[in-house]
Amino acid sequence: MPTLRFLCLHGAGTNSDVLSNSTNSKFKDPISEELRKDNSATFHFIDGEEDSGPGPGIEGLFEGPYFSFYAWPRTCTSEDEKAVEEAYKLIYATIEQEGPFDGILGFSQGATLAFQFLSQHAKRFPYDLPNAVFRCGVFICGPPPFRVISGKPVCDEGLGKIKIPSLHIVGKEDGILEHSLHLFELCEGDCATLLYHGKGHTIPRDKENVMAIAKAIRGLSYRAVLT
């Protein structure tokens, strides 16, 4: 089975080092080390372009600077919409310069952006095959695209279903669990796989969860190759 190459998007108020430290060899039994054993997957990490304060629980554990891909949470301002467009351009530029990639992986805001990118590409290029840019996606603890209106989160309208194989990793103790499940529902049912872990808004590093996630990514690679 060929090695899957993932483009990886971090969460708001963090950076690529924070996300890569959730999957690389600095931690015992990390996901990338497990997947490297049989060359199942490799990961390429990029930083958002918006300067940001540190996200919850980040300061003191990981060094800055900290970034987001756009203001989080997003509102209805033209500045926010411009920042989203710039995030799309960043992904397209990375594909052109560093690609091709087989899949896209995102955590929190990165998962939301990954979905947004796939959705907007399908709308703008309706004659492209569903897997024209990415053959699969991994969405970790991420809500659907939304804006805060009058102090309340409101999901974007007109979101089409994602029709490539997808893996959704969600935390049972995550405060946004119901929103992560909504994102799962926005992906084609026959192509989408849901994996729970027992923790919160995080990528687990314990052996049991790492092995389960690695197994699920291996399964995703088989489905992506056959699609």
PDB file of C-alpha atoms in Angstrom:
ATOM      1  CA  MET A   1       0.000   0.000   0.000  1.00  0.00           C
ATOM      2  CA  PRO A   2       1.516   3.379  -0.977  1.00  0.00           C
ATOM      3  CA  THR A   3       2.373   5.878   1.759  1.00  0.00           C
ATOM      4  CA  LEU A   4      -0.283   8.552   2.271  1.00  0.00           C
ATOM      5  CA  ARG A   5       1.026  12.106   2.516  1.00  0.00           C
ATOM      6  CA  PHE A   6      -1.054  14.495   4.632  1.00  0.00           C
ATOM      7  CA  LEU A   7      -1.143  18.287   4.671  1.00  0.00           C
ATOM      8  CA  CYS A   8      -1.776  19.234   8.307  1.00  0.00           C
ATOM      9  CA  LEU A   9      -3.535  22.312   9.704  1.00  0.00           C
ATOM     10  CA  HIS A  10      -3.184  23.308  13.365  1.00  0.00           C
ATOM     11  CA  GLY A  11      -5.747  24.793  15.740  1.00  0.00           C
ATOM     12  CA  ALA A  12      -6.309  28.489  16.507  1.00  0.00           C
ATOM     13  CA  GLY A  13      -3.775  30.162  18.776  1.00  0.00           C
ATOM     14  CA  THR A  14      -1.138  27.488  18.264  1.00  0.00           C
ATOM     15  CA  ASN A  15       1.353  26.690  15.493  1.00  0.00           C
ATOM     16  CA  SER A  16       2.634  23.817  13.412  1.00  0.00           C
ATOM     17  CA  ASP A  17       5.010  22.722  16.200  1.00  0.00           C
ATOM     18  CA  VAL A  18       2.094  22.227  18.596  1.00  0.00           C
ATOM     19  CA  LEU A  19       0.272  19.971  16.130  1.00  0.00           C
ATOM     20  CA  SER A  20       3.395  18.094  15.073  1.00  0.00           C
ATOM     21  CA  ASN A  21       4.258  17.513  18.732  1.00  0.00           C
ATOM     22  CA  SER A  22       0.927  15.707  19.008  1.00  0.00           C
ATOM     23  CA  THR A  23       1.969  13.272  16.303  1.00  0.00           C
ATOM     24  CA  ASN A  24       5.768  13.108  16.180  1.00  0.00           C
ATOM     25  CA  SER A  25       8.547  11.293  17.982  1.00  0.00           C
ATOM     26  CA  LYS A  26       8.859  13.633  20.981  1.00  0.00           C
ATOM     27  CA  PHE A  27       6.198  11.603  22.789  1.00  0.00           C
ATOM     28  CA  LYS A  28       5.930   7.946  23.711  1.00  0.00           C
ATOM     29  CA  ASP A  29       3.998   5.829  21.203  1.00  0.00           C
ATOM     30  CA  PRO A  30       3.171   8.799  18.939  1.00  0.00           C
ATOM     31  CA  ILE A  31       0.924   8.447  15.928  1.00  0.00           C
ATOM     32  CA  SER A  32       3.548   9.214  13.305  1.00  0.00           C
ATOM     33  CA  GLU A  33       6.027   6.740  14.781  1.00  0.00           C
ATOM     34  CA  GLU A  34       3.420   3.995  14.669  1.00  0.00           C
ATOM     35  CA  LEU A  35       2.457   4.822  11.074  1.00  0.00           C
ATOM     36  CA  ARG A  36       6.102   5.053  10.058  1.00  0.00           C
ATOM     37  CA  LYS A  37       6.623   1.389  10.972  1.00  0.00           C
ATOM     38  CA  ASP A  38       4.883   0.279   7.775  1.00  0.00           C
ATOM     39  CA  ASN A  39       5.164   3.563   5.838  1.00  0.00           C
ATOM     40  CA  SER A  40       1.406   4.122   6.107  1.00  0.00           C
ATOM     41  CA  ALA A  41       1.528   7.925   6.277  1.00  0.00           C
ATOM     42  CA  THR A  42       3.720  11.018   6.498  1.00  0.00           C
ATOM     43  CA  PHE A  43       2.740  14.519   7.639  1.00  0.00           C
ATOM     44  CA  HIS A  44       3.572  18.005   6.329  1.00  0.00           C
ATOM     45  CA  PHE A  45       2.739  20.879   8.713  1.00  0.00           C
ATOM     46  CA  ILE A  46       2.106  24.537   7.895  1.00  0.00           C
ATOM     47  CA  ASP A  47       1.463  27.639   9.997  1.00  0.00           C
ATOM     48  CA  GLY A  48      -1.515  29.939   9.706  1.00  0.00           C
ATOM     49  CA  GLU A  49      -0.751  33.486   8.616  1.00  0.00           C
ATOM     50  CA  GLU A  50      -2.743  35.405  11.241  1.00  0.00           C
ATOM     51  CA  ASP A  51      -0.847  36.441  14.391  1.00  0.00           C
ATOM     52  CA  SER A  52      -2.698  35.240  17.467  1.00  0.00           C
ATOM     53  CA  GLY A  53      -2.575  35.003  21.202  1.00  0.00           C
ATOM     54  CA  PRO A  54      -2.055  31.514  22.625  1.00  0.00           C
ATOM     55  CA  GLY A  55      -4.995  29.137  22.668  1.00  0.00           C
ATOM     56  CA  PRO A  56      -6.283  27.591  25.921  1.00  0.00           C
ATOM     57  CA  GLY A  57      -3.612  25.587  27.731  1.00  0.00           C
ATOM     58  CA  ILE A  58      -0.896  26.417  25.192  1.00  0.00           C
ATOM     59  CA  GLU A  59       1.133  29.185  26.851  1.00  0.00           C
ATOM     60  CA  GLY A  60       3.878  27.761  29.044  1.00  0.00           C
ATOM     61  CA  LEU A  61       3.773  24.380  27.321  1.00  0.00           C
ATOM     62  CA  PHE A  62       4.668  25.436  23.782  1.00  0.00           C
ATOM     63  CA  GLU A  63       6.691  28.401  22.629  1.00  0.00           C
ATOM     64  CA  GLY A  64       5.281  31.054  20.316  1.00  0.00           C
ATOM     65  CA  PRO A  65       4.786  32.778  18.063  1.00  0.00           C
ATOM     66  CA  TYR A  66       1.177  31.629  17.860  1.00  0.00           C
ATOM     67  CA  PHE A  67      -0.993  31.732  14.772  1.00  0.00           C
ATOM     68  CA  SER A  68      -4.520  31.173  13.501  1.00  0.00           C
ATOM     69  CA  PHE A  69      -5.692  30.749   9.930  1.00  0.00           C
ATOM     70  CA  TYR A  70      -8.335  33.441  10.487  1.00  0.00           C
ATOM     71  CA  ALA A  71     -10.082  35.107  13.425  1.00  0.00           C
ATOM     72  CA  TRP A  72     -11.528  32.474  15.764  1.00  0.00           C
ATOM     73  CA  PRO A  73     -14.383  32.517  16.276  1.00  0.00           C
ATOM     74  CA  ARG A  74     -15.263  34.063  12.928  1.00  0.00           C
ATOM     75  CA  THR A  75     -17.828  36.855  12.656  1.00  0.00           C
ATOM     76  CA  CYS A  76     -19.529  38.450   9.657  1.00  0.00           C
ATOM     77  CA  THR A  77     -16.973  41.160   8.941  1.00  0.00           C
ATOM     78  CA  SER A  78     -15.380  41.602   5.530  1.00  0.00           C
ATOM     79  CA  GLU A  79     -11.979  41.282   7.210  1.00  0.00           C
ATOM     80  CA  ASP A  80     -12.865  37.807   8.458  1.00  0.00           C
ATOM     81  CA  GLU A  81     -14.070  36.719   5.018  1.00  0.00           C
ATOM     82  CA  LYS A  82     -10.900  38.051   3.415  1.00  0.00           C
ATOM     83  CA  ALA A  83      -8.817  36.083   5.926  1.00  0.00           C
ATOM     84  CA  VAL A  84     -10.691  32.883   5.036  1.00  0.00           C
ATOM     85  CA  GLU A  85      -9.939  33.483   1.349  1.00  0.00           C
ATOM     86  CA  GLU A  86      -6.282  34.028   2.221  1.00  0.00           C
ATOM     87  CA  ALA A  87      -6.306  30.704   4.079  1.00  0.00           C
ATOM     88  CA  TYR A  88      -7.614  28.987   0.936  1.00  0.00           C
ATOM     89  CA  LYS A  89      -4.816  30.623  -1.067  1.00  0.00           C
ATOM     90  CA  LEU A  90      -2.277  29.370   1.463  1.00  0.00           C
ATOM     91  CA  ILE A  91      -3.503  25.789   1.019  1.00  0.00           C
ATOM     92  CA  TYR A  92      -3.494  26.048  -2.773  1.00  0.00           C
ATOM     93  CA  ALA A  93       0.012  27.540  -2.702  1.00  0.00           C
ATOM     94  CA  THR A  94       1.260  24.783  -0.406  1.00  0.00           C
ATOM     95  CA  ILE A  95      -0.166  22.137  -2.722  1.00  0.00           C
ATOM     96  CA  GLU A  96       1.565  23.769  -5.673  1.00  0.00           C
ATOM     97  CA  GLN A  97       4.897  24.200  -3.913  1.00  0.00           C
ATOM     98  CA  GLU A  98       5.073  21.149  -1.644  1.00  0.00           C
ATOM     99  CA  GLY A  99       2.507  18.744  -3.099  1.00  0.00           C
ATOM    100  CA  PRO A 100       0.965  16.619  -4.214  1.00  0.00           C
ATOM    101  CA  PHE A 101      -0.750  15.436  -1.055  1.00  0.00           C
ATOM    102  CA  ASP A 102      -3.053  12.472  -0.638  1.00  0.00           C
ATOM    103  CA  GLY A 103      -4.996  13.829   2.300  1.00  0.00           C
ATOM    104  CA  ILE A 104      -5.694  16.838   4.479  1.00  0.00           C
ATOM    105  CA  LEU A 105      -5.683  16.635   8.289  1.00  0.00           C
ATOM    106  CA  GLY A 106      -6.877  19.301  10.684  1.00  0.00           C
ATOM    107  CA  PHE A 107      -7.305  19.782  14.413  1.00  0.00           C
ATOM    108  CA  SER A 108      -9.963  22.157  15.812  1.00  0.00           C
ATOM    109  CA  GLN A 109      -9.861  25.289  13.612  1.00  0.00           C
ATOM    110  CA  GLY A 110      -7.660  23.318  11.214  1.00  0.00           C
ATOM    111  CA  ALA A 111     -10.394  20.680  10.856  1.00  0.00           C
ATOM    112  CA  THR A 112     -12.981  23.386  10.200  1.00  0.00           C
ATOM    113  CA  LEU A 113     -10.734  24.992   7.577  1.00  0.00           C
ATOM    114  CA  ALA A 114     -10.045  21.623   5.954  1.00  0.00           C
ATOM    115  CA  PHE A 115     -13.786  21.094   5.551  1.00  0.00           C
ATOM    116  CA  GLN A 116     -14.291  24.679   4.336  1.00  0.00           C
ATOM    117  CA  PHE A 117     -11.564  24.262   1.755  1.00  0.00           C
ATOM    118  CA  LEU A 118     -12.981  21.015   0.387  1.00  0.00           C
ATOM    119  CA  SER A 119     -16.511  22.448   0.326  1.00  0.00           C
ATOM    120  CA  GLN A 120     -15.569  25.681  -1.448  1.00  0.00           C
ATOM    121  CA  HIS A 121     -13.417  23.833  -3.990  1.00  0.00           C
ATOM    122  CA  ALA A 122     -16.314  21.549  -4.897  1.00  0.00           C
ATOM    123  CA  LYS A 123     -18.559  24.588  -5.433  1.00  0.00           C
ATOM    124  CA  ARG A 124     -16.029  26.586  -7.449  1.00  0.00           C
ATOM    125  CA  PHE A 125     -14.904  23.658  -9.576  1.00  0.00           C
ATOM    126  CA  PRO A 126     -18.071  21.544  -9.950  1.00  0.00           C
ATOM    127  CA  TYR A 127     -16.639  19.478 -12.798  1.00  0.00           C
ATOM    128  CA  ASP A 128     -13.606  18.332 -10.817  1.00  0.00           C
ATOM    129  CA  LEU A 129     -13.715  14.822  -9.404  1.00  0.00           C
ATOM    130  CA  PRO A 130     -14.311  14.768  -5.612  1.00  0.00           C
ATOM    131  CA  ASN A 131     -10.723  13.586  -5.074  1.00  0.00           C
ATOM    132  CA  ALA A 132      -9.118  16.077  -7.472  1.00  0.00           C
ATOM    133  CA  VAL A 133      -7.248  17.936  -4.705  1.00  0.00           C
ATOM    134  CA  PHE A 134      -7.266  15.500  -1.762  1.00  0.00           C
ATOM    135  CA  ARG A 135      -8.229  11.845  -1.736  1.00  0.00           C
ATOM    136  CA  CYS A 136      -9.174  11.749   1.946  1.00  0.00           C
ATOM    137  CA  GLY A 137      -9.526  13.879   5.069  1.00  0.00           C
ATOM    138  CA  VAL A 138      -8.917  13.521   8.808  1.00  0.00           C
ATOM    139  CA  PHE A 139     -10.956  15.863  11.021  1.00  0.00           C
ATOM    140  CA  ILE A 140      -9.994  15.978  14.717  1.00  0.00           C
ATOM    141  CA  CYS A 141     -12.225  17.745  17.271  1.00  0.00           C
ATOM    142  CA  GLY A 142     -13.451  20.275  14.737  1.00  0.00           C
ATOM    143  CA  PRO A 143     -16.833  21.994  14.332  1.00  0.00           C
ATOM    144  CA  PRO A 144     -18.438  22.833  10.982  1.00  0.00           C
ATOM    145  CA  PRO A 145     -17.766  26.310   9.557  1.00  0.00           C
ATOM    146  CA  PHE A 146     -19.624  28.854  11.683  1.00  0.00           C
ATOM    147  CA  ARG A 147     -19.873  32.515  12.583  1.00  0.00           C
ATOM    148  CA  VAL A 148     -20.738  34.184  15.872  1.00  0.00           C
ATOM    149  CA  ILE A 149     -23.860  36.284  15.386  1.00  0.00           C
ATOM    150  CA  SER A 150     -25.383  38.202  18.325  1.00  0.00           C
ATOM    151  CA  GLY A 151     -23.139  36.234  20.657  1.00  0.00           C
ATOM    152  CA  LYS A 152     -24.236  32.816  19.383  1.00  0.00           C
ATOM    153  CA  PRO A 153     -22.480  30.367  17.034  1.00  0.00           C
ATOM    154  CA  VAL A 154     -24.411  29.918  13.796  1.00  0.00           C
ATOM    155  CA  CYS A 155     -23.420  27.225  11.326  1.00  0.00           C
ATOM    156  CA  ASP A 156     -22.799  28.415   7.768  1.00  0.00           C
ATOM    157  CA  GLU A 157     -25.601  27.682   5.328  1.00  0.00           C
ATOM    158  CA  GLY A 158     -25.337  25.800   2.052  1.00  0.00           C
ATOM    159  CA  LEU A 159     -22.570  23.449   3.114  1.00  0.00           C
ATOM    160  CA  GLY A 160     -22.357  20.568   0.680  1.00  0.00           C
ATOM    161  CA  LYS A 161     -21.450  17.029   1.654  1.00  0.00           C
ATOM    162  CA  ILE A 162     -17.808  15.999   1.399  1.00  0.00           C
ATOM    163  CA  LYS A 163     -17.615  12.931  -0.823  1.00  0.00           C
ATOM    164  CA  ILE A 164     -14.094  11.667  -0.206  1.00  0.00           C
ATOM    165  CA  PRO A 165     -13.222   9.079   2.463  1.00  0.00           C
ATOM    166  CA  SER A 166     -12.990  10.799   5.834  1.00  0.00           C
ATOM    167  CA  LEU A 167     -12.019   9.946   9.396  1.00  0.00           C
ATOM    168  CA  HIS A 168     -13.516  11.923  12.289  1.00  0.00           C
ATOM    169  CA  ILE A 169     -11.710  11.694  15.631  1.00  0.00           C
ATOM    170  CA  VAL A 170     -13.750  13.164  18.509  1.00  0.00           C
ATOM    171  CA  GLY A 171     -13.364  13.362  22.285  1.00  0.00           C
ATOM    172  CA  LYS A 172     -16.138  12.118  24.534  1.00  0.00           C
ATOM    173  CA  GLU A 173     -15.222  14.817  27.084  1.00  0.00           C
ATOM    174  CA  ASP A 174     -14.782  17.572  24.508  1.00  0.00           C
ATOM    175  CA  GLY A 175     -16.959  20.619  25.117  1.00  0.00           C
ATOM    176  CA  ILE A 176     -17.647  20.889  21.388  1.00  0.00           C
ATOM    177  CA  LEU A 177     -18.400  17.193  20.873  1.00  0.00           C
ATOM    178  CA  GLU A 178     -21.877  17.828  19.444  1.00  0.00           C
ATOM    179  CA  HIS A 179     -20.403  20.236  16.897  1.00  0.00           C
ATOM    180  CA  SER A 180     -17.714  17.738  15.868  1.00  0.00           C
ATOM    181  CA  LEU A 181     -20.491  15.198  15.327  1.00  0.00           C
ATOM    182  CA  HIS A 182     -22.297  17.742  13.148  1.00  0.00           C
ATOM    183  CA  LEU A 183     -19.189  17.983  10.973  1.00  0.00           C
ATOM    184  CA  PHE A 184     -19.201  14.185  10.704  1.00  0.00           C
ATOM    185  CA  GLU A 185     -22.803  14.322   9.493  1.00  0.00           C
ATOM    186  CA  LEU A 186     -21.776  16.734   6.728  1.00  0.00           C
ATOM    187  CA  CYS A 187     -19.544  14.098   5.151  1.00  0.00           C
ATOM    188  CA  GLU A 188     -20.852  11.365   2.868  1.00  0.00           C
ATOM    189  CA  GLY A 189     -22.124   8.595   5.124  1.00  0.00           C
ATOM    190  CA  ASP A 190     -20.710   5.674   3.169  1.00  0.00           C
ATOM    191  CA  CYS A 191     -17.275   7.328   3.136  1.00  0.00           C
ATOM    192  CA  ALA A 192     -17.093   8.676   6.705  1.00  0.00           C
ATOM    193  CA  THR A 193     -15.740   6.856   9.769  1.00  0.00           C
ATOM    194  CA  LEU A 194     -16.223   8.052  13.352  1.00  0.00           C
ATOM    195  CA  LEU A 195     -13.681   7.306  16.089  1.00  0.00           C
ATOM    196  CA  TYR A 196     -14.206   8.322  19.720  1.00  0.00           C
ATOM    197  CA  HIS A 197     -11.510   8.759  22.326  1.00  0.00           C
ATOM    198  CA  GLY A 198     -12.200   9.217  26.011  1.00  0.00           C
ATOM    199  CA  LYS A 199     -10.504  12.596  26.431  1.00  0.00           C
ATOM    200  CA  GLY A 200     -11.343  16.231  25.712  1.00  0.00           C
ATOM    201  CA  HIS A 201     -10.319  18.766  23.066  1.00  0.00           C
ATOM    202  CA  THR A 202      -6.983  17.159  22.312  1.00  0.00           C
ATOM    203  CA  ILE A 203      -5.104  14.553  20.287  1.00  0.00           C
ATOM    204  CA  PRO A 204      -4.441  11.680  22.710  1.00  0.00           C
ATOM    205  CA  ARG A 205      -0.882  10.467  23.172  1.00  0.00           C
ATOM    206  CA  ASP A 206      -1.501   7.371  25.284  1.00  0.00           C
ATOM    207  CA  LYS A 207      -0.702   4.030  23.673  1.00  0.00           C
ATOM    208  CA  GLU A 208      -4.267   2.699  23.459  1.00  0.00           C
ATOM    209  CA  ASN A 209      -5.603   5.748  21.660  1.00  0.00           C
ATOM    210  CA  VAL A 210      -2.516   6.152  19.459  1.00  0.00           C
ATOM    211  CA  MET A 211      -2.898   2.561  18.260  1.00  0.00           C
ATOM    212  CA  ALA A 212      -6.619   3.060  17.583  1.00  0.00           C
ATOM    213  CA  ILE A 213      -6.003   6.277  15.624  1.00  0.00           C
ATOM    214  CA  ALA A 214      -3.164   4.731  13.637  1.00  0.00           C
ATOM    215  CA  LYS A 215      -5.341   1.736  12.784  1.00  0.00           C
ATOM    216  CA  ALA A 216      -8.132   4.053  11.639  1.00  0.00           C
ATOM    217  CA  ILE A 217      -5.735   6.063   9.446  1.00  0.00           C
ATOM    218  CA  ARG A 218      -4.479   2.841   7.888  1.00  0.00           C
ATOM    219  CA  GLY A 219      -8.074   1.903   7.122  1.00  0.00           C
ATOM    220  CA  LEU A 220      -8.618   5.349   5.638  1.00  0.00           C
ATOM    221  CA  SER A 221      -5.597   4.864   3.367  1.00  0.00           C
ATOM    222  CA  TYR A 222      -7.086   1.688   1.926  1.00  0.00           C
ATOM    223  CA  ARG A 223     -10.372   3.425   1.212  1.00  0.00           C
ATOM    224  CA  ALA A 224      -8.598   6.441  -0.308  1.00  0.00           C
ATOM    225  CA  VAL A 225      -6.557   4.295  -2.675  1.00  0.00           C
ATOM    226  CA  LEU A 226      -9.648   2.399  -3.802  1.00  0.00           C
ATOM    227  CA  THR A 227     -11.727   5.558  -4.354  1.00  0.00           C
TER     228      THR A 227
END
